Coordinates of C-alpha atoms (C1' of nucleotides) in Angstrom, one line a residue:
Chain A
M1 CA 0.0 0.0 0.0
P2 CA 2.7 2.6 0.8
M3 CA 4.3 1.5 -2.5
K4 CA 1.3 2.6 -4.5
L5 CA 1.3 6.0 -2.9
T6 CA 5.0 6.4 -3.6
R7 CA 4.5 5.4 -7.2
K8 CA 1.9 8.1 -7.8
R9 CA 4.0 10.6 -6.0
R10 CA 7.0 9.8 -8.1
E11 CA 5.1 10.2 -11.4
H12 CA 3.6 13.4 -10.2
L13 CA 7.0 14.8 -9.3
Q14 CA 8.5 13.6 -12.6
R15 CA 5.8 15.4 -14.6
R16 CA 6.4 18.5 -12.5
R17 CA 10.1 18.3 -13.3
E18 CA 9.4 18.0 -17.1
V19 CA 7.1 21.0 -17.0
L20 CA 9.6 23.0 -15.1
E21 CA 12.4 22.1 -17.6
S22 CA 10.3 23.3 -20.5
A23 CA 9.3 26.4 -18.6
L24 CA 12.9 27.2 -17.8
H25 CA 13.9 27.0 -21.5
L26 CA 11.1 29.4 -22.5
F27 CA 11.1 31.8 -19.6
S28 CA 14.8 32.2 -19.8
R29 CA 14.9 33.4 -23.3
K30 CA 11.6 35.2 -23.7
G31 CA 10.7 36.4 -20.3
F32 CA 7.6 35.9 -18.3
E33 CA 5.0 37.9 -20.2
E34 CA 6.1 36.7 -23.6
T35 CA 5.9 33.0 -22.7
T36 CA 2.4 31.5 -23.0
M37 CA 1.0 28.5 -21.1
A38 CA 0.2 26.9 -24.4
E39 CA 3.9 27.0 -25.4
I40 CA 5.0 25.5 -22.2
A41 CA 2.4 22.7 -22.5
E42 CA 3.4 22.0 -26.1
R43 CA 7.1 21.8 -25.3
A44 CA 6.5 19.5 -22.3
E45 CA 4.0 17.4 -24.4
F46 CA 1.2 17.9 -22.0
A47 CA -2.2 19.5 -22.4
V48 CA -2.8 23.0 -21.0
G49 CA -5.2 21.6 -18.4
T50 CA -2.5 19.4 -17.0
L51 CA -0.3 22.3 -16.2
Y52 CA -3.1 23.6 -14.0
K53 CA -3.3 20.2 -12.3
L54 CA 0.4 20.6 -11.3
F55 CA 0.5 24.4 -10.6
K56 CA -2.2 26.7 -9.4
D57 CA -1.6 29.3 -12.2
K58 CA 1.1 30.7 -14.4
R59 CA 2.7 32.8 -11.6
A60 CA 2.9 29.8 -9.3
L61 CA 4.7 27.8 -12.0
Y62 CA 7.2 30.7 -12.4
R63 CA 7.7 31.0 -8.7
A64 CA 8.4 27.3 -8.3
L65 CA 11.0 27.6 -11.0
I66 CA 12.7 30.6 -9.5
L67 CA 12.7 29.0 -6.1
D68 CA 14.2 25.8 -7.3
T69 CA 16.9 27.7 -9.2
M70 CA 17.7 30.0 -6.5
Q71 CA 17.8 27.3 -3.8
E72 CA 20.5 25.4 -5.7
Y73 CA 22.4 28.6 -6.3
E74 CA 22.4 29.7 -2.7
E75 CA 23.3 26.3 -1.4
T76 CA 26.3 26.0 -3.7
L77 CA 27.6 29.5 -3.0
M78 CA 27.0 29.3 0.8
A79 CA 29.0 26.1 0.8
A80 CA 31.8 27.8 -1.1
L81 CA 31.9 30.5 1.5
N82 CA 31.9 28.1 4.4
V83 CA 34.9 26.0 3.4
P84 CA 37.6 26.8 6.0
G85 CA 40.3 29.2 5.0
T86 CA 41.3 32.8 5.0
E87 CA 38.8 35.5 3.9
S88 CA 40.6 36.0 0.6
E89 CA 40.4 32.3 -0.1
K90 CA 36.7 32.2 0.8
L91 CA 35.9 35.0 -1.6
N92 CA 38.0 33.5 -4.3
R93 CA 36.1 30.2 -4.0
Y94 CA 32.8 32.2 -4.0
I95 CA 33.7 33.9 -7.3
E96 CA 34.9 30.7 -8.9
A97 CA 31.8 28.8 -7.8
K98 CA 29.5 31.5 -9.1
T99 CA 31.3 31.7 -12.4
S100 CA 31.5 28.0 -13.1
M101 CA 27.8 27.7 -12.3
F102 CA 26.9 30.4 -14.7
V103 CA 28.9 28.8 -17.5
R104 CA 27.6 25.3 -16.9
R105 CA 23.9 26.3 -16.8
I106 CA 23.2 29.3 -18.9
P107 CA 19.4 29.2 -18.9
T108 CA 19.4 29.0 -15.2
A109 CA 21.8 31.9 -15.0
R110 CA 19.6 34.0 -17.2
L111 CA 16.7 33.4 -14.9
Y112 CA 18.8 34.0 -11.8
F113 CA 20.4 37.1 -13.0
G114 CA 17.1 38.5 -14.4
Q115 CA 15.7 38.1 -10.9
T116 CA 18.5 39.4 -8.7
T117 CA 19.7 42.2 -10.8
G118 CA 17.7 42.8 -13.9
S119 CA 14.1 43.5 -13.0
L120 CA 14.5 45.0 -9.6
F121 CA 12.2 47.7 -10.9
L122 CA 9.4 45.5 -12.1
P123 CA 7.7 44.3 -9.0
A124 CA 5.0 42.6 -11.1
V125 CA 7.1 39.5 -11.7
G126 CA 10.0 40.1 -9.4
L127 CA 11.2 37.8 -6.6
D128 CA 8.6 36.9 -4.1
T129 CA 9.5 37.5 -0.5
E130 CA 10.9 34.0 0.0
G131 CA 13.3 34.3 -2.9
R132 CA 14.4 37.7 -1.9
A133 CA 15.1 36.5 1.6
M134 CA 17.3 33.7 0.3
H135 CA 19.3 36.1 -1.8
Q136 CA 19.8 38.5 1.1
R137 CA 21.0 35.7 3.4
L138 CA 23.7 35.0 0.9
M139 CA 24.7 38.6 0.6
K140 CA 24.9 38.9 4.4
Q141 CA 27.2 36.0 4.4
V142 CA 29.5 37.6 1.9
E143 CA 29.4 40.8 3.9
A144 CA 30.4 38.9 7.0
V145 CA 33.4 37.5 5.3
L146 CA 34.4 40.9 4.1
R147 CA 33.9 42.4 7.5
R148 CA 36.3 39.8 9.1
G149 CA 38.8 40.6 6.4
I150 CA 38.6 44.2 7.1
R151 CA 39.1 43.6 10.8
K152 CA 42.2 41.6 10.0
K153 CA 43.4 44.5 7.8
V154 CA 43.4 42.3 4.7
F155 CA 40.8 44.5 3.0
V156 CA 40.5 48.2 2.9
N157 CA 38.2 49.9 5.5
I158 CA 35.1 50.5 3.5
D159 CA 31.6 49.7 4.7
P160 CA 31.4 45.9 3.9
A161 CA 27.8 46.3 2.6
M162 CA 29.2 48.6 0.0
L163 CA 32.0 46.2 -0.9
V164 CA 29.4 43.5 -1.4
L165 CA 27.6 45.8 -3.9
G166 CA 30.9 46.4 -5.7
L167 CA 31.8 42.7 -5.8
E168 CA 28.4 41.7 -7.1
G169 CA 28.5 44.5 -9.6
V170 CA 31.8 43.5 -11.2
G171 CA 30.9 39.9 -11.1
N172 CA 27.5 40.2 -12.6
A173 CA 28.7 42.5 -15.4
F174 CA 31.3 39.9 -16.5
L175 CA 28.8 37.1 -16.2
V176 CA 26.3 38.8 -18.3
E177 CA 28.9 39.3 -21.0
L178 CA 29.7 35.7 -20.8
I179 CA 26.1 34.8 -21.4
D180 CA 26.1 36.9 -24.5
R181 CA 29.3 35.6 -25.8
P182 CA 29.7 32.1 -24.3
D183 CA 32.5 31.1 -26.7
D184 CA 34.8 34.0 -26.1
F185 CA 35.8 33.2 -22.6
T186 CA 36.5 30.2 -20.3
A187 CA 35.1 30.2 -16.8
E188 CA 38.6 30.4 -15.4
E189 CA 39.5 33.5 -17.4
M190 CA 36.4 35.2 -16.3
A191 CA 36.9 34.3 -12.6
S192 CA 40.5 35.5 -12.7
L193 CA 39.5 38.8 -14.3
I194 CA 36.8 39.4 -11.7
K195 CA 39.3 38.8 -9.0
R196 CA 41.9 41.0 -10.5
I197 CA 39.6 43.9 -11.1
F198 CA 37.9 43.7 -7.7
F199 CA 40.8 42.9 -5.5
D200 CA 43.8 44.5 -7.2
S201 CA 44.0 48.1 -8.0
V202 CA 43.1 49.5 -11.4
R203 CA 45.3 52.4 -10.9
T204 CA 49.0 51.5 -10.7
S205 CA 50.8 52.3 -7.5
A206 CA 53.2 54.8 -9.2
V207 CA 50.8 57.5 -10.4
N208 CA 53.1 59.7 -12.4
E209 CA 51.1 61.5 -15.1
Chain B
M1 CA 2.6 81.8 -43.5
P2 CA 5.8 80.2 -42.2
M3 CA 4.6 81.2 -38.8
K4 CA 1.4 79.1 -39.0
L5 CA 3.3 76.0 -40.0
T6 CA 5.7 76.6 -37.1
R7 CA 2.8 77.1 -34.8
K8 CA 1.2 73.8 -35.8
R9 CA 4.6 72.1 -35.5
R10 CA 5.1 73.6 -32.0
E11 CA 1.8 72.3 -30.8
H12 CA 2.5 68.9 -32.3
L13 CA 5.8 68.7 -30.6
Q14 CA 4.4 69.9 -27.3
R15 CA 1.7 67.2 -27.3
R16 CA 4.4 64.7 -28.2
R17 CA 6.4 65.8 -25.2
E18 CA 3.4 65.6 -22.9
V19 CA 2.7 62.0 -24.0
L20 CA 6.3 61.0 -23.6
E21 CA 6.4 62.4 -20.1
S22 CA 3.4 60.4 -19.1
A23 CA 4.8 57.3 -20.8
L24 CA 8.2 57.7 -19.0
H25 CA 6.4 57.8 -15.7
L26 CA 4.4 54.7 -16.3
F27 CA 7.0 52.6 -18.3
S28 CA 9.7 53.3 -15.7
R29 CA 7.8 51.9 -12.9
K30 CA 5.7 49.2 -14.5
G31 CA 7.6 48.1 -17.5
F32 CA 6.5 47.8 -21.1
E33 CA 4.1 45.0 -21.1
E34 CA 2.3 46.1 -17.9
T35 CA 1.7 49.6 -19.1
T36 CA -1.4 50.1 -21.3
M37 CA -2.0 52.7 -24.0
A38 CA -5.2 53.6 -22.1
E39 CA -3.3 54.5 -19.0
I40 CA -0.8 56.6 -20.9
A41 CA -3.7 58.4 -22.6
E42 CA -5.5 59.0 -19.4
R43 CA -2.4 60.4 -17.6
A44 CA -1.6 62.7 -20.5
E45 CA -5.2 63.8 -20.7
F46 CA -5.6 62.7 -24.3
A47 CA -7.8 60.2 -26.0
V48 CA -6.3 56.9 -27.1
G49 CA -6.8 57.7 -30.7
T50 CA -4.6 60.8 -30.3
L51 CA -1.6 58.7 -29.2
Y52 CA -1.9 56.9 -32.5
K53 CA -1.8 60.3 -34.3
L54 CA 1.5 61.0 -32.7
F55 CA 3.1 57.5 -32.7
K56 CA 2.6 54.6 -35.1
D57 CA 2.0 52.1 -32.3
K58 CA 3.0 51.3 -28.7
R59 CA 6.4 50.1 -29.6
A60 CA 7.2 53.3 -31.6
L61 CA 6.2 55.3 -28.6
Y62 CA 8.5 53.3 -26.4
R63 CA 11.3 53.5 -28.8
A64 CA 11.0 57.3 -29.1
L65 CA 11.2 57.5 -25.4
I66 CA 14.3 55.3 -25.1
L67 CA 16.0 57.2 -27.9
D68 CA 15.3 60.6 -26.3
T69 CA 16.5 59.4 -23.0
M70 CA 19.6 57.7 -24.3
Q71 CA 20.5 60.6 -26.5
E72 CA 20.6 63.0 -23.6
Y73 CA 22.6 60.5 -21.6
E74 CA 25.2 59.8 -24.2
E75 CA 25.6 63.5 -25.0
T76 CA 26.2 64.4 -21.4
L77 CA 28.6 61.6 -20.7
M78 CA 30.5 62.0 -23.9
A79 CA 31.0 65.7 -23.0
A80 CA 32.3 64.7 -19.6
L81 CA 34.8 62.4 -21.3
N82 CA 36.0 65.0 -23.7
V83 CA 36.8 67.8 -21.2
P84 CA 40.6 68.2 -21.4
G85 CA 42.6 66.6 -18.6
T86 CA 44.4 63.4 -17.6
E87 CA 42.8 60.0 -18.1
S88 CA 42.0 59.7 -14.4
E89 CA 40.3 63.1 -14.4
K90 CA 38.2 62.2 -17.4
L91 CA 37.0 59.0 -15.8
N92 CA 36.3 60.8 -12.5
R93 CA 34.2 63.3 -14.4
Y94 CA 32.4 60.5 -16.2
I95 CA 31.5 58.8 -13.0
E96 CA 30.4 62.0 -11.4
A97 CA 28.3 63.0 -14.4
K98 CA 26.6 59.6 -14.6
T99 CA 25.9 59.5 -10.8
S100 CA 24.5 63.0 -10.7
M101 CA 22.3 62.3 -13.7
F102 CA 20.9 59.2 -12.0
V103 CA 20.1 61.0 -8.9
R104 CA 18.5 64.0 -10.5
R105 CA 16.2 62.0 -12.8
I106 CA 15.3 58.7 -11.4
P107 CA 12.6 57.6 -13.8
T108 CA 14.9 58.2 -16.7
A109 CA 17.6 56.3 -14.9
R110 CA 15.3 53.3 -14.4
L111 CA 14.5 53.2 -18.1
Y112 CA 18.1 53.7 -19.1
F113 CA 19.4 51.1 -16.8
G114 CA 16.6 48.6 -17.7
Q115 CA 17.7 49.0 -21.3
T116 CA 21.4 48.9 -21.0
T117 CA 21.8 46.3 -18.3
G118 CA 18.5 44.8 -17.1
S119 CA 16.8 43.2 -20.0
L120 CA 19.7 42.3 -22.2
F121 CA 18.1 38.9 -22.5
L122 CA 14.6 40.0 -23.6
P123 CA 15.1 41.0 -27.2
A124 CA 11.3 41.5 -27.4
V125 CA 11.5 45.0 -25.9
G126 CA 15.2 45.6 -25.8
L127 CA 17.1 48.4 -27.4
D128 CA 16.7 48.7 -31.1
T129 CA 19.8 48.9 -33.3
E130 CA 20.0 52.6 -33.0
G131 CA 20.0 52.8 -29.3
R132 CA 22.4 49.9 -28.9
A133 CA 24.8 51.7 -31.3
M134 CA 24.6 54.9 -29.3
H135 CA 25.5 53.0 -26.1
Q136 CA 28.3 51.2 -27.8
R137 CA 29.8 54.4 -29.0
L138 CA 30.0 55.7 -25.5
M139 CA 31.5 52.4 -24.2
K140 CA 34.2 52.7 -27.0
Q141 CA 35.0 56.1 -25.8
V142 CA 35.5 55.1 -22.2
E143 CA 37.6 52.2 -23.5
A144 CA 39.8 54.6 -25.5
V145 CA 40.4 56.7 -22.4
L146 CA 41.3 53.6 -20.4
R147 CA 43.6 52.5 -23.2
R148 CA 45.5 55.8 -23.2
G149 CA 45.8 55.5 -19.4
I150 CA 47.3 52.0 -19.7
R151 CA 49.8 53.2 -22.3
K152 CA 50.9 55.9 -19.9
K153 CA 51.2 53.2 -17.1
V154 CA 48.5 55.0 -15.0
F155 CA 46.2 52.0 -15.1
V156 CA 47.1 48.3 -14.9
N157 CA 47.6 46.4 -18.0
I158 CA 44.3 44.6 -18.5
D159 CA 42.3 44.5 -21.7
P160 CA 40.5 47.9 -21.6
A161 CA 37.3 46.3 -22.9
M162 CA 37.3 44.2 -19.8
L163 CA 38.0 47.3 -17.6
V164 CA 35.0 49.0 -19.1
L165 CA 32.9 46.1 -18.1
G166 CA 34.2 46.3 -14.6
L167 CA 33.7 50.0 -14.3
E168 CA 30.1 49.8 -15.6
G169 CA 29.5 46.9 -13.4
V170 CA 30.5 48.6 -10.2
G171 CA 28.9 51.9 -11.2
N172 CA 25.6 50.4 -12.2
A173 CA 25.4 48.2 -9.1
F174 CA 25.7 51.3 -6.9
L175 CA 23.3 53.3 -8.9
V176 CA 20.6 50.6 -8.8
E177 CA 21.0 50.7 -5.0
L178 CA 20.6 54.4 -5.1
I179 CA 17.4 54.1 -7.1
D180 CA 16.0 51.7 -4.4
R181 CA 17.1 53.8 -1.5
P182 CA 17.3 57.4 -2.8
D183 CA 17.4 59.0 0.7
D184 CA 20.3 56.9 2.1
F185 CA 23.0 58.4 -0.1
T186 CA 24.0 61.6 -1.7
A187 CA 25.3 61.7 -5.3
E188 CA 28.7 62.7 -4.0
E189 CA 29.0 59.8 -1.6
M190 CA 28.1 57.4 -4.3
A191 CA 30.5 58.8 -6.9
S192 CA 33.3 58.7 -4.4
L193 CA 32.6 55.1 -3.4
I194 CA 32.5 54.0 -7.0
K195 CA 35.9 55.6 -7.6
R196 CA 37.5 54.1 -4.5
I197 CA 36.3 50.6 -5.2
F198 CA 37.1 50.7 -8.9
F199 CA 40.4 52.6 -8.8
D200 CA 41.9 51.8 -5.5
S201 CA 42.6 48.3 -4.3
V202 CA 40.2 46.4 -2.1
R203 CA 43.0 44.3 -0.8
T204 CA 45.4 46.3 1.4
S205 CA 49.0 46.4 0.1
A206 CA 50.3 44.6 3.2
V207 CA 48.7 41.2 2.9
N208 CA 49.7 39.5 6.1
E209 CA 47.1 37.0 7.2
Chain C
dC1 C1' -15.1 -8.5 -14.3
dT2 C1' -17.2 -4.3 -13.0
dA3 C1' -18.2 0.0 -10.6
dA4 C1' -16.2 4.0 -9.0
dA5 C1' -12.7 7.1 -8.3
dA6 C1' -8.7 9.6 -10.4
dC7 C1' -6.7 11.9 -14.0
dG8 C1' -5.3 14.0 -18.5
dT9 C1' -7.4 16.5 -22.2
dG10 C1' -8.3 20.5 -25.2
dA11 C1' -12.3 23.1 -26.8
dA12 C1' -14.6 27.0 -25.2
dC13 C1' -14.9 31.1 -22.3
dG14 C1' -14.1 35.7 -20.9
dA15 C1' -11.2 39.4 -19.7
dG16 C1' -7.8 42.6 -21.2
dC17 C1' -5.6 45.2 -24.5
dG18 C1' -3.7 47.2 -28.9
dT19 C1' -5.6 49.3 -32.8
dT20 C1' -9.0 51.4 -35.9
dC21 C1' -12.4 54.6 -37.8
dA22 C1' -16.9 57.0 -38.2
dT23 C1' -18.3 61.2 -36.0
dG24 C1' -18.4 65.7 -34.7
dA25 C1' -15.9 69.9 -33.3
dC26 C1' -12.6 73.3 -34.6
dT27 C1' -9.5 75.9 -37.7
dT28 C1' -8.3 77.8 -42.1
dG29 C1' -8.8 80.3 -46.3
dT30 C1' -12.0 82.9 -49.2
Chain D
dA1 C1' -20.0 83.9 -42.9
dC2 C1' -19.4 79.6 -45.0
dA3 C1' -17.2 75.7 -47.1
dA4 C1' -13.5 72.6 -46.9
dG5 C1' -10.2 70.6 -44.7
dT6 C1' -7.9 69.2 -40.3
dC7 C1' -7.9 66.9 -36.2
dA8 C1' -9.1 64.8 -31.5
dT9 C1' -12.3 61.5 -29.8
dG10 C1' -13.6 57.1 -27.6
dA11 C1' -16.8 53.3 -28.6
dA12 C1' -16.2 49.1 -31.0
dC13 C1' -13.5 45.4 -33.1
dG14 C1' -10.7 41.5 -33.1
dC15 C1' -7.0 39.0 -31.3
dT16 C1' -4.3 36.9 -27.7
dC17 C1' -3.9 34.4 -23.7
dG18 C1' -4.9 32.7 -19.0
dT19 C1' -8.1 29.8 -17.0
dT20 C1' -11.9 26.4 -16.6
dC21 C1' -14.6 22.2 -16.9
dA22 C1' -17.4 18.5 -19.1
dC23 C1' -15.8 14.5 -21.3
dG24 C1' -13.4 10.1 -22.1
dT25 C1' -9.8 7.1 -20.7
dT26 C1' -7.1 4.7 -17.4
dT27 C1' -6.4 3.0 -12.8
dT28 C1' -8.0 1.2 -8.4
dA29 C1' -10.7 -1.7 -5.3
dG30 C1' -14.0 -5.3 -4.2

DNA sequence: CTAAAACGTGAACGAGCGTTCATGACTTGT
DNA sequence: ACAAGTCATGAACGCTCGTTCACGTTTTAG
């Protein structure tokens, strides 16, 4: 008897996954408004009505997708930050993890980026409270690492919340470029550029103009 | 006789401007899809039909708005880059001009930012060729300044196209924050933070952990 | 083997929105 | 002052798309 329930459950979850995969493909390249339920259904080889058996409505489907995506992201990046080591090493690992994740799964990256940076101004489809909270937890963690580094005099004494902004800014700018031109860079090149520009000075120490 | 033609023309342009102003307000806080022609008409105190006398369709209206906005932006920033001085001074003026423009005209900033950074992935409503070209010209100019600075050994020897990416990344990240929390920072504080993080090192010179 | 419950299906519905156009008011030229 | 042209108007049209639900098929239980 418990086996039957599990079997149903498994098939249900499998269909859910298939729908989410199709939705990821479409949302990530056309955006929320421009993707129709009919398209998602067709790509997943289900009837429209079935989508409504699996998700309350279009927004719920989107939300589930974002949450899945972000959860995986945050877990991976949190883990990178929590490997023991110096503050510099932690941040290096964070940058590397983020970059390699972007490169490996570009559709996911588009979604993630669109949510955390792109459409901050469009509350209509933006992150719901839960997703936003997840992202903020991660940012707080990065900030904490920076703060410890500042205390140890390894990083310059600027409000760590501002440094986080700078780090994310540099990082995301490069990663967006990478999404647009995936064949022009390797993940390693990207990560090393981000590190150099953020950690090392742009101005040379000998400023003699 | 030429006066009458001019008079008509003036009124036509005036109506156009009024419509664009209403459209800016709505597009900048709700996005393209979520703003209706009826709303724009109501806010501008015109009938829907009148909008179609002034613009071919909704997209043409949006495009005109983007082009107006970007043109002013690019002109101001180009000017800042072309004031005589050292490369460092030019970039400082560029950062200051961009920041103060963002602060003074937030709706415009939202639109501009959404176009140049936010929805790179949503070709449906993205920049048309003309707007993209304008933005690229500006980036090329920044790149040229950086290249000269590198040749003079004032900046580190990293591909200037990559440095541009970094500079824009840091700058935009801060400016987005400023849009979200306009009362927590002054334009000057922002500009000076951007300069410090981009130009000066984040890592202290004495790395002794 | 059969009745009932569970489930996927997609045609049909209705709301929302971009776009049009017949109408009437106003301006222009004589 | 009047005719002809110009122009704003907003109700109506048609299309798209999210959502529903009555139907037929498959699965479950006795």
